[in-house]
Coordinates of C-alpha atoms and ligand atoms in Angstrom, one line a residue:
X1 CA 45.5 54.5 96.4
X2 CA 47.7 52.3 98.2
X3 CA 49.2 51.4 101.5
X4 CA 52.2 53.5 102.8
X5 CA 54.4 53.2 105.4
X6 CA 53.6 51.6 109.0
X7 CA 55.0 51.8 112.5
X8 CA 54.3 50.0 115.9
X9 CA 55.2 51.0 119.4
X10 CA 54.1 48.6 122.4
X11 CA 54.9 49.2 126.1
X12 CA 53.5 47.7 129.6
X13 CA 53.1 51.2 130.5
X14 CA 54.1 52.3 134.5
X15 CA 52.2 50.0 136.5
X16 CA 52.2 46.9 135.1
X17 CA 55.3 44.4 134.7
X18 CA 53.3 42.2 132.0
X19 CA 52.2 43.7 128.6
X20 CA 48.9 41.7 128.0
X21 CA 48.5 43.8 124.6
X22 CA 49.5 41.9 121.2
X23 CA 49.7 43.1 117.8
X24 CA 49.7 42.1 114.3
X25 CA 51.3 44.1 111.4
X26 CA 51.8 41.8 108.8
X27 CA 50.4 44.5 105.7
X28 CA 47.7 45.1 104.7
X29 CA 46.9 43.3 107.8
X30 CA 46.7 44.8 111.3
X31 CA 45.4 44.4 114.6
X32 CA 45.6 44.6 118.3
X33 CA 44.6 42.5 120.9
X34 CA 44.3 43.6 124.7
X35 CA 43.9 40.4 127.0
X36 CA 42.3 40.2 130.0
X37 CA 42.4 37.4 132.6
X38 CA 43.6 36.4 136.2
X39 CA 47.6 35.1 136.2
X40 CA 48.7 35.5 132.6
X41 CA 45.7 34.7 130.9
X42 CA 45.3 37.6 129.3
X43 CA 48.7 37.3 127.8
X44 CA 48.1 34.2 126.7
X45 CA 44.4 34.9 125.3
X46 CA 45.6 38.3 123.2
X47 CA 48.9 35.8 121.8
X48 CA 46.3 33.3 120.9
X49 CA 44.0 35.5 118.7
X50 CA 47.1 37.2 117.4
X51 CA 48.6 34.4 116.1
X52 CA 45.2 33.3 114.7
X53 CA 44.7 36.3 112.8
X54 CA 48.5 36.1 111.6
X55 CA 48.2 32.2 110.3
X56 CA 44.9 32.9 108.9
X57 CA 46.9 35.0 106.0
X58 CA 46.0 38.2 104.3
X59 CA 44.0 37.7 101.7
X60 CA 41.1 40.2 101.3
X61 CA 37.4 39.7 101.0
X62 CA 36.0 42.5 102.6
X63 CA 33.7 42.6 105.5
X64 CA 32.8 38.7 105.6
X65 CA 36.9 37.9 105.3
X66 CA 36.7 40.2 108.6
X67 CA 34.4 38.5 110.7
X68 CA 36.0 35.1 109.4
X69 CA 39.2 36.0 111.0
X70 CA 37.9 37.4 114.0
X71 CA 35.4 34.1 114.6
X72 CA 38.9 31.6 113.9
X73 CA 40.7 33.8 116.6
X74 CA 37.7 33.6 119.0
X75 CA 37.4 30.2 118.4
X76 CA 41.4 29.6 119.6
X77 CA 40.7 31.4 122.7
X78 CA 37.3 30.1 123.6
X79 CA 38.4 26.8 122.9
X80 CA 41.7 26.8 125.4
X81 CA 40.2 28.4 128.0
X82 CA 37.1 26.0 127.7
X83 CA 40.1 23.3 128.1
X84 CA 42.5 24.3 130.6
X85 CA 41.1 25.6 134.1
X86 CA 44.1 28.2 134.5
X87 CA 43.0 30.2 131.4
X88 CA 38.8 30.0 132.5
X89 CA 37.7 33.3 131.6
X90 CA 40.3 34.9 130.0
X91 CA 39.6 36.9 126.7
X92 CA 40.7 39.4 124.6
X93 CA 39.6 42.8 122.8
X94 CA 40.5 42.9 118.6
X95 CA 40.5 45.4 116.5
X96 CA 41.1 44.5 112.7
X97 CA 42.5 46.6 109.6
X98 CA 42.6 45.1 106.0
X99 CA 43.5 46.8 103.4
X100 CA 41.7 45.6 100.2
X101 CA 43.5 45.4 96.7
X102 CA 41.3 48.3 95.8
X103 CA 42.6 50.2 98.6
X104 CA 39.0 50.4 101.0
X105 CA 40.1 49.3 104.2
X106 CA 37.8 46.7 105.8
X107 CA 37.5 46.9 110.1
X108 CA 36.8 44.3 112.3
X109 CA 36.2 45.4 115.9
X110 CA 34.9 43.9 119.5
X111 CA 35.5 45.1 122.5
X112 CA 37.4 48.3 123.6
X113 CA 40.7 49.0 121.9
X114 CA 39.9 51.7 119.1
X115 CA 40.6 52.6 115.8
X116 CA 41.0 56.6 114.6
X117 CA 41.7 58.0 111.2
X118 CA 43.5 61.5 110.9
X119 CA 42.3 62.8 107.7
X120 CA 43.3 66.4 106.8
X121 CA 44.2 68.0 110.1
X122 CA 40.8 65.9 112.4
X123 CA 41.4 62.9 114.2
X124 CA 38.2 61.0 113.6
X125 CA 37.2 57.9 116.0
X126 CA 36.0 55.0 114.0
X127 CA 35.2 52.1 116.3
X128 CA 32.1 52.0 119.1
X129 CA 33.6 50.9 122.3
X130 CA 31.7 47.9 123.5
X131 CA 32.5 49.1 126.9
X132 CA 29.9 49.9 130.0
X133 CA 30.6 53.2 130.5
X134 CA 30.2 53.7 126.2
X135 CA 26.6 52.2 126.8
X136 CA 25.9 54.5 129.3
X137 CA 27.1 57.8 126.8
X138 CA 24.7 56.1 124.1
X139 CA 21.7 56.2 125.8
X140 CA 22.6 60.2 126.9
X141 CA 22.6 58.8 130.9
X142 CA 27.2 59.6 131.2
X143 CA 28.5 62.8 129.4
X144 CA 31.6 61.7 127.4
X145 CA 33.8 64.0 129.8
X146 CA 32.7 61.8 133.1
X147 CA 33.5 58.7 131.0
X148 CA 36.7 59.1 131.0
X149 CA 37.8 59.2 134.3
X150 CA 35.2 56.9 135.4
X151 CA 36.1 54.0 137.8
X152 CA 34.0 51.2 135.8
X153 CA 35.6 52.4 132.5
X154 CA 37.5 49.2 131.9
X155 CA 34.6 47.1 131.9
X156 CA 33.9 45.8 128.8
X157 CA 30.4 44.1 127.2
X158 CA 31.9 42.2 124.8
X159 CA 35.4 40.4 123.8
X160 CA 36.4 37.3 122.0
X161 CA 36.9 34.2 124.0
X162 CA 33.9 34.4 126.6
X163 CA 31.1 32.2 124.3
X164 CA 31.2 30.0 121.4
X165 CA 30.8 32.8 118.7
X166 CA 31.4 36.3 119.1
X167 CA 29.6 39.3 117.8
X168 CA 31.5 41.4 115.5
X169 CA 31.0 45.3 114.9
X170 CA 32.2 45.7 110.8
X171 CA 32.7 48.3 108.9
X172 CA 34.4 49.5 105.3
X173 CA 36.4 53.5 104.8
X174 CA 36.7 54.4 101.7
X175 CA 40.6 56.4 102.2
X176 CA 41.8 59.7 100.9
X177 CA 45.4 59.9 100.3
X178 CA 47.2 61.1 103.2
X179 CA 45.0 59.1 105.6
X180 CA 47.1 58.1 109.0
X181 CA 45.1 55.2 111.0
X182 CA 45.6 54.2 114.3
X183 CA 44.6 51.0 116.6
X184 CA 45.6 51.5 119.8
X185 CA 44.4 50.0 123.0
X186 CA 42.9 51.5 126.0
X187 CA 46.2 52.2 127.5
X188 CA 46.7 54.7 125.3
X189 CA 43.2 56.3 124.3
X190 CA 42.5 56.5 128.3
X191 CA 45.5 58.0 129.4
X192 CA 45.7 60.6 126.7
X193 CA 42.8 62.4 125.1
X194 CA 41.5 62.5 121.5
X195 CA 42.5 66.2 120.7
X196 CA 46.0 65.2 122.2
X197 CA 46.3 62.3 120.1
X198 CA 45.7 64.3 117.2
X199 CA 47.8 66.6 118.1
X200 CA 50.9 64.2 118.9
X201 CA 49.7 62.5 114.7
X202 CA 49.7 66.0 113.3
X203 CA 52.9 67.3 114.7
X204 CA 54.7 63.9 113.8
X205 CA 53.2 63.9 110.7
X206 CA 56.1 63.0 108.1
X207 CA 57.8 60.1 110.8
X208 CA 55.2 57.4 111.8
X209 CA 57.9 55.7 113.6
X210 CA 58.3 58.8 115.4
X211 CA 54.5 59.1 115.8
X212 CA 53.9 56.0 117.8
X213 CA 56.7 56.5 120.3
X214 CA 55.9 60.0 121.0
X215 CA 52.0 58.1 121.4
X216 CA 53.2 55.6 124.1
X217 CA 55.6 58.6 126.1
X218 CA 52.4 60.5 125.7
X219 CA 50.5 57.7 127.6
X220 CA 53.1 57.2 130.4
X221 CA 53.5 60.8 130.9
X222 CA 49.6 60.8 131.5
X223 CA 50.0 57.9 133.8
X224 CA 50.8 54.8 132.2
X225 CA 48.1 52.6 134.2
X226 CA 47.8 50.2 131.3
X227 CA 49.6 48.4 128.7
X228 CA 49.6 50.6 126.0
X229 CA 49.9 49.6 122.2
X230 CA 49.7 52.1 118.9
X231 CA 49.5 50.3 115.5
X232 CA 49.7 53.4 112.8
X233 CA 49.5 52.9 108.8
X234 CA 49.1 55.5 106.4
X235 CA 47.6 55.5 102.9
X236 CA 49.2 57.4 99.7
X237 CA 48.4 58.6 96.3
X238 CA 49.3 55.4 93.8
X239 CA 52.1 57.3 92.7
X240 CA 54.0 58.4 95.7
X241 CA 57.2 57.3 96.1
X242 CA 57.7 53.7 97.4
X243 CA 58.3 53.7 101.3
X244 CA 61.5 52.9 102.9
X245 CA 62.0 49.0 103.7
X246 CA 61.0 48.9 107.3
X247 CA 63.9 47.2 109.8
X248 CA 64.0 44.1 110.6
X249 CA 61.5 42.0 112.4
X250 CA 58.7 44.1 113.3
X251 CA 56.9 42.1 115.3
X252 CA 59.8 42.2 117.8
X253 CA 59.4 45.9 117.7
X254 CA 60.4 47.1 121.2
X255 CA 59.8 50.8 121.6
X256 CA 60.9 53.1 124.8
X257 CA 63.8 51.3 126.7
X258 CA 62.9 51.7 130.4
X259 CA 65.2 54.4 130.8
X260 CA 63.8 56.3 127.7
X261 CA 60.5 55.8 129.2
X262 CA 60.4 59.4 131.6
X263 CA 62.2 61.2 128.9
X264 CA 60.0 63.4 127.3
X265 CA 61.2 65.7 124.6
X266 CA 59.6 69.0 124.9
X267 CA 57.5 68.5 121.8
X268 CA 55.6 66.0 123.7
X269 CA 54.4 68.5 126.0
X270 CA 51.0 67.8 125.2
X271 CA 47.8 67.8 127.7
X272 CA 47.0 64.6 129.2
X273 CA 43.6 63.4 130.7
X274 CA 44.2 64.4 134.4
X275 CA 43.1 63.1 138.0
X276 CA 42.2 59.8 136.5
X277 CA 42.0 57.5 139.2
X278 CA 43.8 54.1 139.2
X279 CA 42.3 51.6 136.6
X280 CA 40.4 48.9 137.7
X281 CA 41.7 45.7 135.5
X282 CA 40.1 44.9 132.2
X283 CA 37.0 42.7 132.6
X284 CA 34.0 41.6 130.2
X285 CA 30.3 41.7 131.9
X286 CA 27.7 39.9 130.4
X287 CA 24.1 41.4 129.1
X288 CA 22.5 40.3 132.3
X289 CA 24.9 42.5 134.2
X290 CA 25.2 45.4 131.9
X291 CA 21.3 45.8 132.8
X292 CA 22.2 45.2 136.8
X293 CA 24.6 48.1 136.3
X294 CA 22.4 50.3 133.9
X295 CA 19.8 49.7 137.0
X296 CA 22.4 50.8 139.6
X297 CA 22.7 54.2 137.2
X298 CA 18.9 55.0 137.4
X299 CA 19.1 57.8 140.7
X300 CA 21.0 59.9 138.0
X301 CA 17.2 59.8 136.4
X302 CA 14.9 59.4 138.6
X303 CA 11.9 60.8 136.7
X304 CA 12.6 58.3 134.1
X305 CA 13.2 55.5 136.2
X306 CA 10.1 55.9 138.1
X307 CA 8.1 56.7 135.1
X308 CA 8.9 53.3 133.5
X309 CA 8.1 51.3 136.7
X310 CA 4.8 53.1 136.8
X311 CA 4.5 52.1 133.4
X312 CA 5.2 48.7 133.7
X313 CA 2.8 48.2 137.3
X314 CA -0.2 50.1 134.9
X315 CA 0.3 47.4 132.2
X316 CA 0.3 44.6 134.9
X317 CA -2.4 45.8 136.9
X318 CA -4.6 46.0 133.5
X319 CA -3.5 42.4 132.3
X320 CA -4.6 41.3 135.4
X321 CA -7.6 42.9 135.5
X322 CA -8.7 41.9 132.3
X323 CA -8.3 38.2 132.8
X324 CA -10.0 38.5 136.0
X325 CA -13.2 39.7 133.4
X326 CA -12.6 37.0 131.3
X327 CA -12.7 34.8 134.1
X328 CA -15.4 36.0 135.6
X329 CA -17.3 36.3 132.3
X330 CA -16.6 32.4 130.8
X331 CA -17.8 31.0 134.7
X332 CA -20.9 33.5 134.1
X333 CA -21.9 31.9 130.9
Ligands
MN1 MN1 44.2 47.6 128.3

């Protein structure tokens, strides 16, 4: 197996004049970046890991050749906006595709920008958002449906740039032939919903360049609150014919011009996640606050909430209590 063709579309979406999101398609490399920061920070902080993934080179090396790229690129960030007040607290999301010589693709993931595969006719989510309102799904207290249209949904737990090192979810799919993956930011996976997504891959199957624009009108037809950013590659039988020499410069890639941007072809006509309410900006909370929020969550349980303080003031009460014996006991002898 080998890697096919690729495609990119990026867009600032409707309701934001800067495009924060950065890519990198240099095969069997990809990624995507989603900034976040006051000003331009997050411009600047998704360029920064970007490029560090780009100059780091290609080479494969599986899972640890992963999290090396993704430490280099959050040590760039980090270490600007440790430097330079203007940038304090910027960061970025990245999610990382290698494609090995052997044809296993190698992910690198933190933060909230996604990876999918569509294998056979099933769009498959790979990545674990490292998002609040993902948390909350894991530990069964948010159904999936109320996540998406919920008003914390942009805050995220972890991201590169924020601390020294970075924690970094990997992972390694073995590919069937026929494979189409997809990174994509939030931009796109919030506005428009998996089965739509899958829908948009299936019906564009033979054009990937195709694919990703009809991905980003998708997006701004559901809204377009976000940057939005698709990154598609596809794998193939080792003897499938050789793929067309893609144009130019991809990395200067610009896909809907603004007045292509409310055309919709009729194919597109695909459902969109409705009544979503306008997205709070990207930001990253630490641990500490994650619990502060989880905390705020607990009148959706109450039996459970209550049971575990109950628990906790039994515990107390017997430490107390004991050492009070002990006390008592040692003064007694
Ligand atoms: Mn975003």
């Amino acid at each position: 197996m080998r890697l096919g063709r690729h495609a990119v579309a990026t867009d600032p979406g409707r309701k934001r004049r800067q495009n924060e999101d950065a890519f990198v398609v240099r095969p069997p490399l990809f990624a995507i970046a989603d900034g976040m920061g006051g000003a331009r920070a997050g411009e600047i902080a998704s360029a920064l890991a970007a490029g560090a993934l780009d100059e780091s080179g290609t080479r494969s090396g599986g899972e640890e050749r992963v999290i090396e790229l993704v430490q280099e690129a959050n040590r760039r960030v980090h270490e600007r906006a440790s430097n330079d007040p203007a940038t304090s607290g910027m960061g970025t999301t990245m999610t990382v595709a290698l494609v090995e010589p052997n044809g296993d693709i190698t992910f690198g993931h933190v933060g909230d920008s996604r990876a999918y595969v569509l294998r056979g006719d099933a769009l498959e989510q790979l990545t674990d958002d490292h998002s609040l309102v993902a948390e909350l799904v894991r530990r069964g207290e948010l159904s999936a449906s109320d996540a998406e249209v919920h008003p914390q949904r942009s805050v995220i737990t972890r991201a590169l740039g924020t601390d020294p090192d970075v924690d970094v979810d990997t992972f390694t799919v073995h590919p069937e032939p026929g494979d189409i993956y997809l990174l994509c930011s939030d931009g796109l996976s919030d506005m428009v919903a998996g089965d739509a997504i899958e829908e948009v891959l299936l019906r564009n199957r033979g054009d990937l360049d195709g694919t990703a624009k009809a991905l980003v009108r998708a997006a701004n037809r559901g809204g377009g609150d976000d940057n939005i950013t698709a990154v598609l590659f596809e794998i193939v039988a080792d003897d499938a014919p050789a793929p067309p020499e893609p144009d130019a410069e991809t990395r200067e890639y610009q896909t809907t011009a603004p007045d292509e941007e409310d055309t919709l072809h009729p194919e597109d006509g695909v459902p969109a996640i409705s009544e979503i309410p306008s997205a709070v900006d990207t930001m990253v909370v630490s641990a500490s606050a994650v619990g502060a929020a989880l905390a705020d969550q607990e009148p959706e349980a109450p039996q459970a909430g209550i049971g575990r303080r109950l628990l906790a003031l039994t515990v107390i009460v017997a430490l107390i209590a004991l050492i009070v014996v002990l006390v008592w006991w040692g003064l007694a002898r």
